[in-house]
CSV table of C-alpha atoms in Angstrom, one decimal:
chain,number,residue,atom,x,y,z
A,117,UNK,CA,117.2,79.5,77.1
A,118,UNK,CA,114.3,78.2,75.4
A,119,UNK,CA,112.9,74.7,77.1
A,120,UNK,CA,110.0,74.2,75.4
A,121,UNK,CA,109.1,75.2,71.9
A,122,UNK,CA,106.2,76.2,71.0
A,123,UNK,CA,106.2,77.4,74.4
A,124,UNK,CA,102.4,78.4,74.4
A,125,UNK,CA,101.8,74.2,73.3
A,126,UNK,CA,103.8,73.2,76.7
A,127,UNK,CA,101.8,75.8,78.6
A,128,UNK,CA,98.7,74.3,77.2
A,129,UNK,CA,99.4,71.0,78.3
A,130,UNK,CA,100.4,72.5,81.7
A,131,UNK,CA,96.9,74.2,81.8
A,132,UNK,CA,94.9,71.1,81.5
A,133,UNK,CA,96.3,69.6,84.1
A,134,UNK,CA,95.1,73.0,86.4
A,135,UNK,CA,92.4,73.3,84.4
A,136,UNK,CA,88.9,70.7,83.4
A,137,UNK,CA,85.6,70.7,84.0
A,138,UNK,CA,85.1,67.9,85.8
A,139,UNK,CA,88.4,67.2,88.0
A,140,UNK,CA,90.3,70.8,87.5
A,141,UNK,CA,90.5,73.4,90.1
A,142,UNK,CA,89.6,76.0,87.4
A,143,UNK,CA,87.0,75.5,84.6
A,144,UNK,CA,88.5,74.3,81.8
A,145,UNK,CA,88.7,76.6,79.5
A,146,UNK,CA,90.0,80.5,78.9
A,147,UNK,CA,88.9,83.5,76.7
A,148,UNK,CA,90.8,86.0,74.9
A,149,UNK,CA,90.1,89.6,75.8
A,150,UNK,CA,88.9,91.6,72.3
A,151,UNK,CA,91.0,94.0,70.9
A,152,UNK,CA,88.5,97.2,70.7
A,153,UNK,CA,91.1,99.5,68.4
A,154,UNK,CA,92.1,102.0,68.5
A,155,UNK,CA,92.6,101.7,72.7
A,156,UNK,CA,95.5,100.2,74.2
A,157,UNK,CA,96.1,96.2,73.4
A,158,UNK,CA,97.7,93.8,75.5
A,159,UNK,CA,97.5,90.4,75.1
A,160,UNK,CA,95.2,89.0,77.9
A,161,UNK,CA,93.1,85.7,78.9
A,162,UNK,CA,90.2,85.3,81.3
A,163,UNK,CA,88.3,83.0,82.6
A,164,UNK,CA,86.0,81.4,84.8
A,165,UNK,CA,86.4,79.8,88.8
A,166,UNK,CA,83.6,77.0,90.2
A,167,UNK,CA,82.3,78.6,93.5
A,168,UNK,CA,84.2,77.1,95.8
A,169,UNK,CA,83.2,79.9,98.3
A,170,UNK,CA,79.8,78.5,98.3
A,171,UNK,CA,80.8,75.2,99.5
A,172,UNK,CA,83.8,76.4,101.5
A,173,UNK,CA,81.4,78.9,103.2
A,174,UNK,CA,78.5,76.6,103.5
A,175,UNK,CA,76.2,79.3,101.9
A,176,UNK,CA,74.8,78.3,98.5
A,177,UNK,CA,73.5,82.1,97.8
A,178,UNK,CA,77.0,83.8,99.1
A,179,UNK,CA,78.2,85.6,96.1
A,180,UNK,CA,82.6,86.3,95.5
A,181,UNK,CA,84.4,87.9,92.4
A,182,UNK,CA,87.2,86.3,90.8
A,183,UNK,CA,88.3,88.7,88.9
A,184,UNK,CA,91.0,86.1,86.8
A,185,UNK,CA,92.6,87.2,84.3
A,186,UNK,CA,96.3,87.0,82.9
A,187,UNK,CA,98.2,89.9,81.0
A,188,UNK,CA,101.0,90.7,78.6
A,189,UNK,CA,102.6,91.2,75.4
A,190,UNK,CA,102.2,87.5,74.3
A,191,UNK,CA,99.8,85.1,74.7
A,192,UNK,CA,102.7,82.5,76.9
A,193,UNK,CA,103.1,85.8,79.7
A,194,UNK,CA,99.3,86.1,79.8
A,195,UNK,CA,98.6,82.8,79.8
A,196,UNK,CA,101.1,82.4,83.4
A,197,UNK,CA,99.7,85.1,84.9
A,198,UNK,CA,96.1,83.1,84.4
A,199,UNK,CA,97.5,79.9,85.6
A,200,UNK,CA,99.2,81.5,88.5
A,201,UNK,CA,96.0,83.9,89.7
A,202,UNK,CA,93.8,81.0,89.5
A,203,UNK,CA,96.0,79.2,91.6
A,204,UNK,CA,95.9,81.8,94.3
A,205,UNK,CA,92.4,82.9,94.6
A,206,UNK,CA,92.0,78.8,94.8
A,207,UNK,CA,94.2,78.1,97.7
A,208,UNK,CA,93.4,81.5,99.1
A,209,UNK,CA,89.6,80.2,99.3
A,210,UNK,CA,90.2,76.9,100.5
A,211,UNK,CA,92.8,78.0,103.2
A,212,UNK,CA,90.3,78.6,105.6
A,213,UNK,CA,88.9,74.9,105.2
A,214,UNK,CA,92.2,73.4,105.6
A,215,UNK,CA,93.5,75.3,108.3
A,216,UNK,CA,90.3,75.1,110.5
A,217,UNK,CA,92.0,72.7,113.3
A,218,UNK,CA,95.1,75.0,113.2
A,219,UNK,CA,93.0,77.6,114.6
A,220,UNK,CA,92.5,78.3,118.6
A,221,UNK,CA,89.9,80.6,120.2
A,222,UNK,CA,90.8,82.8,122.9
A,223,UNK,CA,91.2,86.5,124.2
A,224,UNK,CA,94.0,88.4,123.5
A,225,UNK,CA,94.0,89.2,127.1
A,226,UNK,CA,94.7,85.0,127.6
A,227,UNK,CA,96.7,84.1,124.7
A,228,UNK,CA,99.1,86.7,125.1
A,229,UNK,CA,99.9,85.8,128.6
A,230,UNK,CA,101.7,82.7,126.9
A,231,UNK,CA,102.2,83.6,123.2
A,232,UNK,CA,103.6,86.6,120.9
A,233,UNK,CA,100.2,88.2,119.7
A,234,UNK,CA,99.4,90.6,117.4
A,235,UNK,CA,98.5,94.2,119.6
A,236,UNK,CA,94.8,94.7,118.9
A,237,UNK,CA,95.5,98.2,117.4
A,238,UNK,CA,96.2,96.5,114.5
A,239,UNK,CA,92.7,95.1,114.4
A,240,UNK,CA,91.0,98.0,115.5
A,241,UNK,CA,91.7,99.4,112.1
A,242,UNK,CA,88.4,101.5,111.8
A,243,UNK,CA,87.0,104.5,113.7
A,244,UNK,CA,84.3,104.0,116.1
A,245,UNK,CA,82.2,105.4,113.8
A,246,UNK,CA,83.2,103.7,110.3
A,247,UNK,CA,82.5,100.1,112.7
A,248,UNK,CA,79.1,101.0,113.4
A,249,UNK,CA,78.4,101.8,109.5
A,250,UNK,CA,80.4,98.8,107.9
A,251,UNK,CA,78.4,96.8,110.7
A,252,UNK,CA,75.2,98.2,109.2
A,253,UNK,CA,76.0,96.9,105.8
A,254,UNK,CA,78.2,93.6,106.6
A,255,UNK,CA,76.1,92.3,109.8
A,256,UNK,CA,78.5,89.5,110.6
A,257,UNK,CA,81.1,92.3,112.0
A,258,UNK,CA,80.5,93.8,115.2
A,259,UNK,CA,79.6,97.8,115.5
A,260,UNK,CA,82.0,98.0,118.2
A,261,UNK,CA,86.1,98.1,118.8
A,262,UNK,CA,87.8,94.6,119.6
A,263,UNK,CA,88.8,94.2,123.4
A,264,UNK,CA,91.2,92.2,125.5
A,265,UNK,CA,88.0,90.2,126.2
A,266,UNK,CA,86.6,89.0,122.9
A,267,UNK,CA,86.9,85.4,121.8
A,268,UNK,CA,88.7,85.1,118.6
A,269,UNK,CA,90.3,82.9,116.4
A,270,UNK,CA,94.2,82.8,116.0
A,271,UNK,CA,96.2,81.2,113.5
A,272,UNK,CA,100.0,80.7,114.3
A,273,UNK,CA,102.5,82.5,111.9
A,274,UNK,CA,106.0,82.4,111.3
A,275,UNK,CA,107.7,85.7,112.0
A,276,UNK,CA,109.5,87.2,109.0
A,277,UNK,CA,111.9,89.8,111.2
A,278,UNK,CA,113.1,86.7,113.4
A,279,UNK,CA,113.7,83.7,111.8
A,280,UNK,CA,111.9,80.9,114.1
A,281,UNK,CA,109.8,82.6,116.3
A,282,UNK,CA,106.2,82.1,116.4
A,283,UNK,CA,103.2,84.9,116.3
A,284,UNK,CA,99.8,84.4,116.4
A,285,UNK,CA,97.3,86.8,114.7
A,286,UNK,CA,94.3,86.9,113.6
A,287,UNK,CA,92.3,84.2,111.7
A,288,UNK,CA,90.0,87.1,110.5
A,289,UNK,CA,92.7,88.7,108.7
A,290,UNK,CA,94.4,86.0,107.5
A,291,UNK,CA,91.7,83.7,105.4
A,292,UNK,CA,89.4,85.7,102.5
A,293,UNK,CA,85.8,84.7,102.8
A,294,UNK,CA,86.6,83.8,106.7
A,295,UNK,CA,83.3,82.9,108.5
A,296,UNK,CA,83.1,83.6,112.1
A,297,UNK,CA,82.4,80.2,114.4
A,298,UNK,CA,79.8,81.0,116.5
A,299,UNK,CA,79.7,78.6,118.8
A,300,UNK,CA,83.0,79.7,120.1
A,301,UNK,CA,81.7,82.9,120.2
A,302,UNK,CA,84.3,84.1,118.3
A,303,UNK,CA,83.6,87.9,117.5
A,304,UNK,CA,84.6,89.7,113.5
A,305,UNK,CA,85.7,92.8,113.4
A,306,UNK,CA,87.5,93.3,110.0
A,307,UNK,CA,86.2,92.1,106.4
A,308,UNK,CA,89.3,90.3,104.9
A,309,UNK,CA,91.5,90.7,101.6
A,310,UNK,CA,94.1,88.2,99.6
A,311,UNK,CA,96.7,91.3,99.8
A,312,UNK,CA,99.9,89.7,100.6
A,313,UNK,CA,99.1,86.5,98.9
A,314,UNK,CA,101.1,85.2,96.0
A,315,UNK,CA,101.7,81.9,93.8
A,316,UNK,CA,104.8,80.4,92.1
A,317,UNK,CA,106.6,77.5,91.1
A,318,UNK,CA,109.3,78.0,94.3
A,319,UNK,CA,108.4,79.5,97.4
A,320,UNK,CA,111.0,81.7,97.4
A,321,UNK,CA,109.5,83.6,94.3
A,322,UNK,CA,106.0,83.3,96.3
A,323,UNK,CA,107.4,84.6,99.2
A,324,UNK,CA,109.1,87.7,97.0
A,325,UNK,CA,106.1,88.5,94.8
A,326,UNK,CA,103.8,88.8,98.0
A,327,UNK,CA,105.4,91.0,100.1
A,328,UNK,CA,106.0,93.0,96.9
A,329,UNK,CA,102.2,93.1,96.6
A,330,UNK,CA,101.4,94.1,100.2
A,331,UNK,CA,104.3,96.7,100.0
A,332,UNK,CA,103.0,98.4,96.9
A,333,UNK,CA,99.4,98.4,98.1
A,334,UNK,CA,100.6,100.0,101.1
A,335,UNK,CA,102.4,102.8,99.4
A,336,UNK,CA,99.2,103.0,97.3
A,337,UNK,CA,96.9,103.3,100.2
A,338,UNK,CA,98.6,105.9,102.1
A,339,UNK,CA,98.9,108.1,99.1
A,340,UNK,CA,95.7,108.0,98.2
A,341,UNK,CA,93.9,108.2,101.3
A,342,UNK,CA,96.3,110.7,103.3
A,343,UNK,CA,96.3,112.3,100.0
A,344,UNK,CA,100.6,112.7,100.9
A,345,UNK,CA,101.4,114.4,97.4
A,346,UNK,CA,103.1,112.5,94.4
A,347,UNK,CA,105.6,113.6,91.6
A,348,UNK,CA,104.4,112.7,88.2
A,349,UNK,CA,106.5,110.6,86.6
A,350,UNK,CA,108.4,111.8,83.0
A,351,UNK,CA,109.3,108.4,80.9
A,352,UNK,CA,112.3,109.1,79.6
A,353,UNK,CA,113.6,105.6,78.5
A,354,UNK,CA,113.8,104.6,75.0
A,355,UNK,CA,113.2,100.7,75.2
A,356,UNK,CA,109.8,101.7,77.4
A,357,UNK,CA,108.9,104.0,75.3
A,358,UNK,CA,109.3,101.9,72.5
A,359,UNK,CA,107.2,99.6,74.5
A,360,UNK,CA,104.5,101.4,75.5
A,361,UNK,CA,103.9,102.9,71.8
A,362,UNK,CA,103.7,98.8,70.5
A,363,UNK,CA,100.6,98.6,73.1
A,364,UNK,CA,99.0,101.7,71.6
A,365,UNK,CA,99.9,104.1,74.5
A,366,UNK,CA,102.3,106.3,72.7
A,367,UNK,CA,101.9,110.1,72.0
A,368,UNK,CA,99.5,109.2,69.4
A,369,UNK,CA,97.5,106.7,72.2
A,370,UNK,CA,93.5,107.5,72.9
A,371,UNK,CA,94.8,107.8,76.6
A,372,UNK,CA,97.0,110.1,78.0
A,373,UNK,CA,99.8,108.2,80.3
A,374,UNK,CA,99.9,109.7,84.1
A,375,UNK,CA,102.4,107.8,86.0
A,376,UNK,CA,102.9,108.9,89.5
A,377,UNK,CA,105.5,107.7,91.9
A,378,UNK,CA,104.1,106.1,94.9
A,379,UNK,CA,107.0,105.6,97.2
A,380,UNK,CA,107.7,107.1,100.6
A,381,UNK,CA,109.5,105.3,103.8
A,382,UNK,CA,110.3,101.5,102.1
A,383,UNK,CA,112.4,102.4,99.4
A,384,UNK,CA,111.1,99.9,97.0
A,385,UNK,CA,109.9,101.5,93.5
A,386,UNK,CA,106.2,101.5,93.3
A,387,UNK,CA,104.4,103.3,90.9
A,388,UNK,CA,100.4,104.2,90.6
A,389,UNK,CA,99.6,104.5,87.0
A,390,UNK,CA,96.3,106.1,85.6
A,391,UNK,CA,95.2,105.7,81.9
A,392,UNK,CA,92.6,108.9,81.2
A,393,UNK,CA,90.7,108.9,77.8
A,394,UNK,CA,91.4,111.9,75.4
A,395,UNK,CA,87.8,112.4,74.2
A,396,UNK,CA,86.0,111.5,77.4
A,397,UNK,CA,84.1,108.3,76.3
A,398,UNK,CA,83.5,105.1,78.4
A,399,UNK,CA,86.2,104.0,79.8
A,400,UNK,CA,87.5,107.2,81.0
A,401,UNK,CA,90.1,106.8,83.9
A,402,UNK,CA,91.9,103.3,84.3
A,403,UNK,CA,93.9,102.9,87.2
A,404,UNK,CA,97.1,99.6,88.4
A,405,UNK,CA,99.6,100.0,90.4
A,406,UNK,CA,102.8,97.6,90.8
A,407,UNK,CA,106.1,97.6,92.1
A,408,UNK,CA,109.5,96.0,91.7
A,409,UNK,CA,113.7,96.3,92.4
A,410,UNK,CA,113.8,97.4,89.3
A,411,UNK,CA,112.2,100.7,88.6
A,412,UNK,CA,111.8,100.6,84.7
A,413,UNK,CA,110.0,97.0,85.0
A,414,UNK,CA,107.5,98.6,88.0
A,415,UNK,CA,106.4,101.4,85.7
A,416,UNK,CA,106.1,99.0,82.7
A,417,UNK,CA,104.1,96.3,84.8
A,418,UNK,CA,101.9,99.2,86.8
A,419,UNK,CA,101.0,100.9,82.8
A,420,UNK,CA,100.0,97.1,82.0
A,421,UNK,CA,97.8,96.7,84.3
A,422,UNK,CA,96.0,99.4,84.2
A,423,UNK,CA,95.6,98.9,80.5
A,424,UNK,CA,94.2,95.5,81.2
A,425,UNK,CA,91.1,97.2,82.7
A,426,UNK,CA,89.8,98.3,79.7
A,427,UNK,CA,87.5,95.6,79.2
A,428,UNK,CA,85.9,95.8,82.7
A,429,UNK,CA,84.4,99.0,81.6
A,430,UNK,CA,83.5,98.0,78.4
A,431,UNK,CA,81.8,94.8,79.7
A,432,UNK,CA,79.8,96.6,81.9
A,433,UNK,CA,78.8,99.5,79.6
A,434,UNK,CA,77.3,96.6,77.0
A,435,UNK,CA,75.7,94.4,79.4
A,436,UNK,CA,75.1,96.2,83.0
A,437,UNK,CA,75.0,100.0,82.5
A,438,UNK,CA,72.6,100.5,85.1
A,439,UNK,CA,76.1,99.4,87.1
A,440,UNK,CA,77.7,102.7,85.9
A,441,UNK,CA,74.7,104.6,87.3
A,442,UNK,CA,75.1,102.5,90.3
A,443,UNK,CA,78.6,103.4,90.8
A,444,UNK,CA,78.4,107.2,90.0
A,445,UNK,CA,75.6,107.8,92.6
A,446,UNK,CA,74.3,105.1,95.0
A,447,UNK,CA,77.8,102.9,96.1
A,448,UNK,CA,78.9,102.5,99.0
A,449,UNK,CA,81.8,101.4,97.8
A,450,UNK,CA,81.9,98.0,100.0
A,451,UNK,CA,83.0,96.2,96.7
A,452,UNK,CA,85.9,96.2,94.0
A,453,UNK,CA,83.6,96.8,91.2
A,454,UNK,CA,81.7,99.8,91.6
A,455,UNK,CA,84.9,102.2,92.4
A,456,UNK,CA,86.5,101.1,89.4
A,457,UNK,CA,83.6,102.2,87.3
A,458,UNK,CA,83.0,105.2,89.4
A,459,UNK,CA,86.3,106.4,87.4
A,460,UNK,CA,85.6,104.4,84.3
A,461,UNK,CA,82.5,107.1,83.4
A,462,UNK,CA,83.0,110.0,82.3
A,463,UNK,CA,79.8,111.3,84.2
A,464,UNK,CA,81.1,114.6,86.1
A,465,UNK,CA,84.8,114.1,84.3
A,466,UNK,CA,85.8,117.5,86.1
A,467,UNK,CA,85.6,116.5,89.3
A,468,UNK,CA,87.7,113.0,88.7
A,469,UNK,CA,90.4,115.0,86.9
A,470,UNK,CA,90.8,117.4,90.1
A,471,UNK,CA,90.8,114.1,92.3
A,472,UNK,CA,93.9,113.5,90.2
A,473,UNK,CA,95.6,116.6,90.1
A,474,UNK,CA,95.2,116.9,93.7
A,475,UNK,CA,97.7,114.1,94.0
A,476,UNK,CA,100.4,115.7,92.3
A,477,UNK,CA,103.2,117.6,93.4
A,478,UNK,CA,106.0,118.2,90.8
A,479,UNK,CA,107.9,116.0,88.2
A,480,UNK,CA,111.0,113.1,88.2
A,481,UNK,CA,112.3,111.8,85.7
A,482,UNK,CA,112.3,108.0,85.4
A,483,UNK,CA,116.1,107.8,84.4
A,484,UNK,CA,116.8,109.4,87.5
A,485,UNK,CA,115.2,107.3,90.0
A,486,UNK,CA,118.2,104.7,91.7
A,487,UNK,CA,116.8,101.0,91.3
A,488,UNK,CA,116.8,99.1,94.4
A,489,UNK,CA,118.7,95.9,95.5
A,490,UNK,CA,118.0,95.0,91.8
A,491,UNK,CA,119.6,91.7,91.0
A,492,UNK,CA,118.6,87.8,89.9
A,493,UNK,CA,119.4,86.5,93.0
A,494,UNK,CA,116.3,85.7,95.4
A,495,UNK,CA,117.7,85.0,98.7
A,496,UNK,CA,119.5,88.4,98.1
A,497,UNK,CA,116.3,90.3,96.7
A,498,UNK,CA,114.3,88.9,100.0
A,499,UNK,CA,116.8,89.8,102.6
A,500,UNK,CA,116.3,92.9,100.6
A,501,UNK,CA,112.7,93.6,100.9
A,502,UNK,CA,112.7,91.9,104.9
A,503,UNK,CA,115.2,94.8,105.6
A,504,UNK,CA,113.4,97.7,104.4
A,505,UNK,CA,110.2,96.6,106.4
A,506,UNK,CA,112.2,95.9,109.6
A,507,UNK,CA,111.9,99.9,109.4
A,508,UNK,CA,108.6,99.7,110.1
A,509,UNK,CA,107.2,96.3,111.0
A,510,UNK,CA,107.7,93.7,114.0
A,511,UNK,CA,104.9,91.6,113.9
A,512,UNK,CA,105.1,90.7,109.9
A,513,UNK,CA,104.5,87.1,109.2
A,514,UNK,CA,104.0,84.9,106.5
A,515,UNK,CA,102.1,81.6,106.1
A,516,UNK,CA,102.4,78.2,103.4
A,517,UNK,CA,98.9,78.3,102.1
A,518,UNK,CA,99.2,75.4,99.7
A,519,UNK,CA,97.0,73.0,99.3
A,520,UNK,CA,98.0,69.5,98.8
A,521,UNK,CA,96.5,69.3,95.4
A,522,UNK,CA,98.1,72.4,94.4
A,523,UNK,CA,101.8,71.5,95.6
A,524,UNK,CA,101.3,68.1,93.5
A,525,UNK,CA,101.1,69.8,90.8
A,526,UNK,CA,104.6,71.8,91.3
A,527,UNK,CA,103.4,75.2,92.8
A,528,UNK,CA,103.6,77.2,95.8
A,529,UNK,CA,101.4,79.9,97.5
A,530,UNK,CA,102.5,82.0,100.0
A,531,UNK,CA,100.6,84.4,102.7
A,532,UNK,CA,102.2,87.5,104.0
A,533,UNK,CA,100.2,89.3,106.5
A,534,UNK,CA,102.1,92.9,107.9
A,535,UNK,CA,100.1,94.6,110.8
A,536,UNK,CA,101.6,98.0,111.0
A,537,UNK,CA,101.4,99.0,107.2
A,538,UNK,CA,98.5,99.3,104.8
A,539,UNK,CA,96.7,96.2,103.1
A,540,UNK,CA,93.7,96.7,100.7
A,541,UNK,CA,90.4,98.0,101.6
A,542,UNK,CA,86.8,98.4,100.8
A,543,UNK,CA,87.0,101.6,99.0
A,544,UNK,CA,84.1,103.5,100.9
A,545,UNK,CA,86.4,102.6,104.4
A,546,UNK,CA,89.8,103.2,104.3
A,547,UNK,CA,91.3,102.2,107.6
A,548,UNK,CA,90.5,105.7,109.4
A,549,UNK,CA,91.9,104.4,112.7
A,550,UNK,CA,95.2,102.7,111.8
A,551,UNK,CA,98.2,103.4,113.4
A,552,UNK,CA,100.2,104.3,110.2
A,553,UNK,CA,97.0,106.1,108.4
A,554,UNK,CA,97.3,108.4,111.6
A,555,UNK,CA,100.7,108.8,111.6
A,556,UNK,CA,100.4,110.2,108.0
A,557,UNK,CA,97.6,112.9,108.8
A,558,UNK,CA,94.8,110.7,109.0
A,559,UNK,CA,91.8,110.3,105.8
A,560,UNK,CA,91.6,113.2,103.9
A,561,UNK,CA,90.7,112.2,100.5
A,562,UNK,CA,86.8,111.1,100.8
A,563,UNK,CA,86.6,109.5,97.2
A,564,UNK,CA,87.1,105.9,97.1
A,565,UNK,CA,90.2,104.3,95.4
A,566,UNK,CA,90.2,103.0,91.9
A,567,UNK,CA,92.3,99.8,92.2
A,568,UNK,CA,90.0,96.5,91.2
């Protein structure tokens, strides 16, 4: 049913509410991505966040990326994807500040006498080794393993296996942009990511989309790393392929379609898509991932977002190539820039075609791949989701991270945080020492990943 027509004049007005120079949480104003044919098109809008971190962090030279942007066929889907990223990486910055005098300092050795902790394992993440080098280039983090000694900050959670009970984790891995309080003598181990993190207009939907996201990064991250082989992924639906040649990524496409199917022990559909140019010009390989119930929409959504990468490596060919140079050979990879245009040039094209390959193990179709739990209902797509992580996860938990000035304004933002399975990572340090990365075979693939 159409509420509002135009539709893109209500989402307007609903954007300058969000959005304004003066009084909105996001600058007030968006840019439309440039077609650049004959490449893929989607529509797509970008735009521009104040540096919150700055003041949040107390550090007026501390530098964060965005990376905003909104995606789709039409200007109204883009345009919602904008409003609700912008919304996230918000609250998701300001979280730390408003939860500061939720948070207690203590061992684990002394708060777990009393409370249900998250096991330090789950910290410990990196090899002895990988701690001393990312202490090297992130000094705030120690060069050593965490121990039942160390002073840390904890942030109660709500547990998302039992209803009503309480766990406490981690502040560190909780809050992006966390600073450590020294004069606690608190001690950092881990740099932290927004996986998990999600914004809506209910929190149900919240709740859904972000452990969708921390499900599919998983899935990614094992694959990749582990390099546990993938089938590659035969499209073999008429209404996506109909699709996918109306965004210029038919047969005829400059870029040849390589959807591989990321899924393993959560049965969820997730799919890693790459985009790889036919005539081997900036930007080569593009690279999304994405997952959903419903395994025609995950492939759709995963192709998408890859092709919405395009302008990253155009942006940086015409105004920071030395970047590209950067990324191909001096990178450590502690960032979520330089990976991407690692693959973006075409530098050495070989070699990033085998890393590919390498990844692939046979064929499926897409018809013939059962969709999961797919239905409109959301309590029943939840208890879902909550069901095929109980396979592998006690200690999951989730977290309200809205902001009073957020929820005002009719939206929700939800934290997810799950121990035992894969978030994101820097791409030059995968999590060589985590429980589930070990149980897989342990790092074996020593590029680093593509995903932005």
């Amino acid at each position: 049913m159409i509420n509002y027509y135009p539709s893109f004049n209500h989402l307007l007005r609903e954007f300058t509410i969000l959005g304004g120079n003066q009084c909105g949480i996001m600058q007030g104003f968006t840019v439309p991505v440039v077609s650049s044919p004959p490449d893929p098109y989607l529509k797509s809008i970008t735009g521009r966040m104040p540096n919150y971190h700055k003041l949040v962090l107390k550090n007026p030279t501390a530098e964060m990326q965005y990376h905003l942007s909104g995606y789709g066929m039409y200007y109204e889907e883009a345009m919602v994807k904008y409003m609700g990223e912008s919304i996230e990486r918000y609250s998701t910055v300001v979280s730390t500040h408003l939860a500061k005098d939720r948070i207690i300092y203590a061992s684990y050795e002394d708060i777990s006498k009393k409370n249900n902790a998250m096991p330090l394992e789950y910290l410990n993440i990196y090899t002895a080794e990988q701690q001393i080098q990312l202490s090297n280039l992130l000094p705030a983090i120690e060069p050593r393993h965490a121990t039942n000694k160390d002073i840390i900050g904890w942030v109660k959670c709500y547990s998302l296996m039992n209803p009503g009970e309480e766990i406490w984790v981690p502040s560190q891995m909780i809050f992006v942009g966390f600073k450590k309080n020294a004069e606690k003598g608190e001690k950092m181990f881990v740099p932290s990511f927004s996986t998990g993190t999600a914004s809506h207009r209910t929190i149900k939907e919240a709740l859904f989309n972000a452990l969708l996201e921390y499900i599919q990064i998983d899935a990614f991250i094992i694959k990749w790393y582990t390099k546990m082989p993938s089938k590659k992924v035969i499209i073999d639906g008429s209404t996506i392929l109909h699709i996918l040649k109306k965004i210029k990524l038919g047969d005829d496409s400059s870029y040849e379609v390589i959807p591989l199917y990321l899924t393993h022990d959560i049965e969820i559909p997730i799919f890693g898509v790459f985009l790889k140019r036919k005539d081997k010009k900036i930007p080569y390989i593009l690279f999304g991932v994405q997952g959903d119930l419903d395994a025609y929409n995950a492939l759709l959504r995963g192709t998408m977002e890859s092709a919405a990468i395009l302008s990253l490596g155009y942006y940086h060919a015409l105004y920071d190539p030395e970047m590209y140079n950067m990324a191909d050979y001096n990178s450590a990879y502690t960032d979520l820039d330089t990976n991407v245009l690692f693959y973006a040039s075409p530098k050495n094209y070989e070699k990033k075609d085998n890393i590919i390959n390498e990844l692939i193990k046979d064929e499926i179709n897409l018809s013939s791949l059962k969709t999961q739990g797919k239905t409109s209902d959301i309590n029943t797509r939840i208890e879902y989701i909550i069901k095929e992580l109980s396979k592998v996860s006690k200690y999951a938990v989730y977290l309200d991270m809205t902001p009073p000035e957020v929820s005002e304004m009719g939206w929700h933002v939800i934290r997810v945080f799950i121990p035992e399975i894969c978030g994101m990572c820097l791409p030059g340090f995968p999590f060589g020492n985590h429980p589930r990365i070990k149980k897989f075979g342990g790092i074996k693939n020593e590029f680093p990943h593509p995903l932005p």
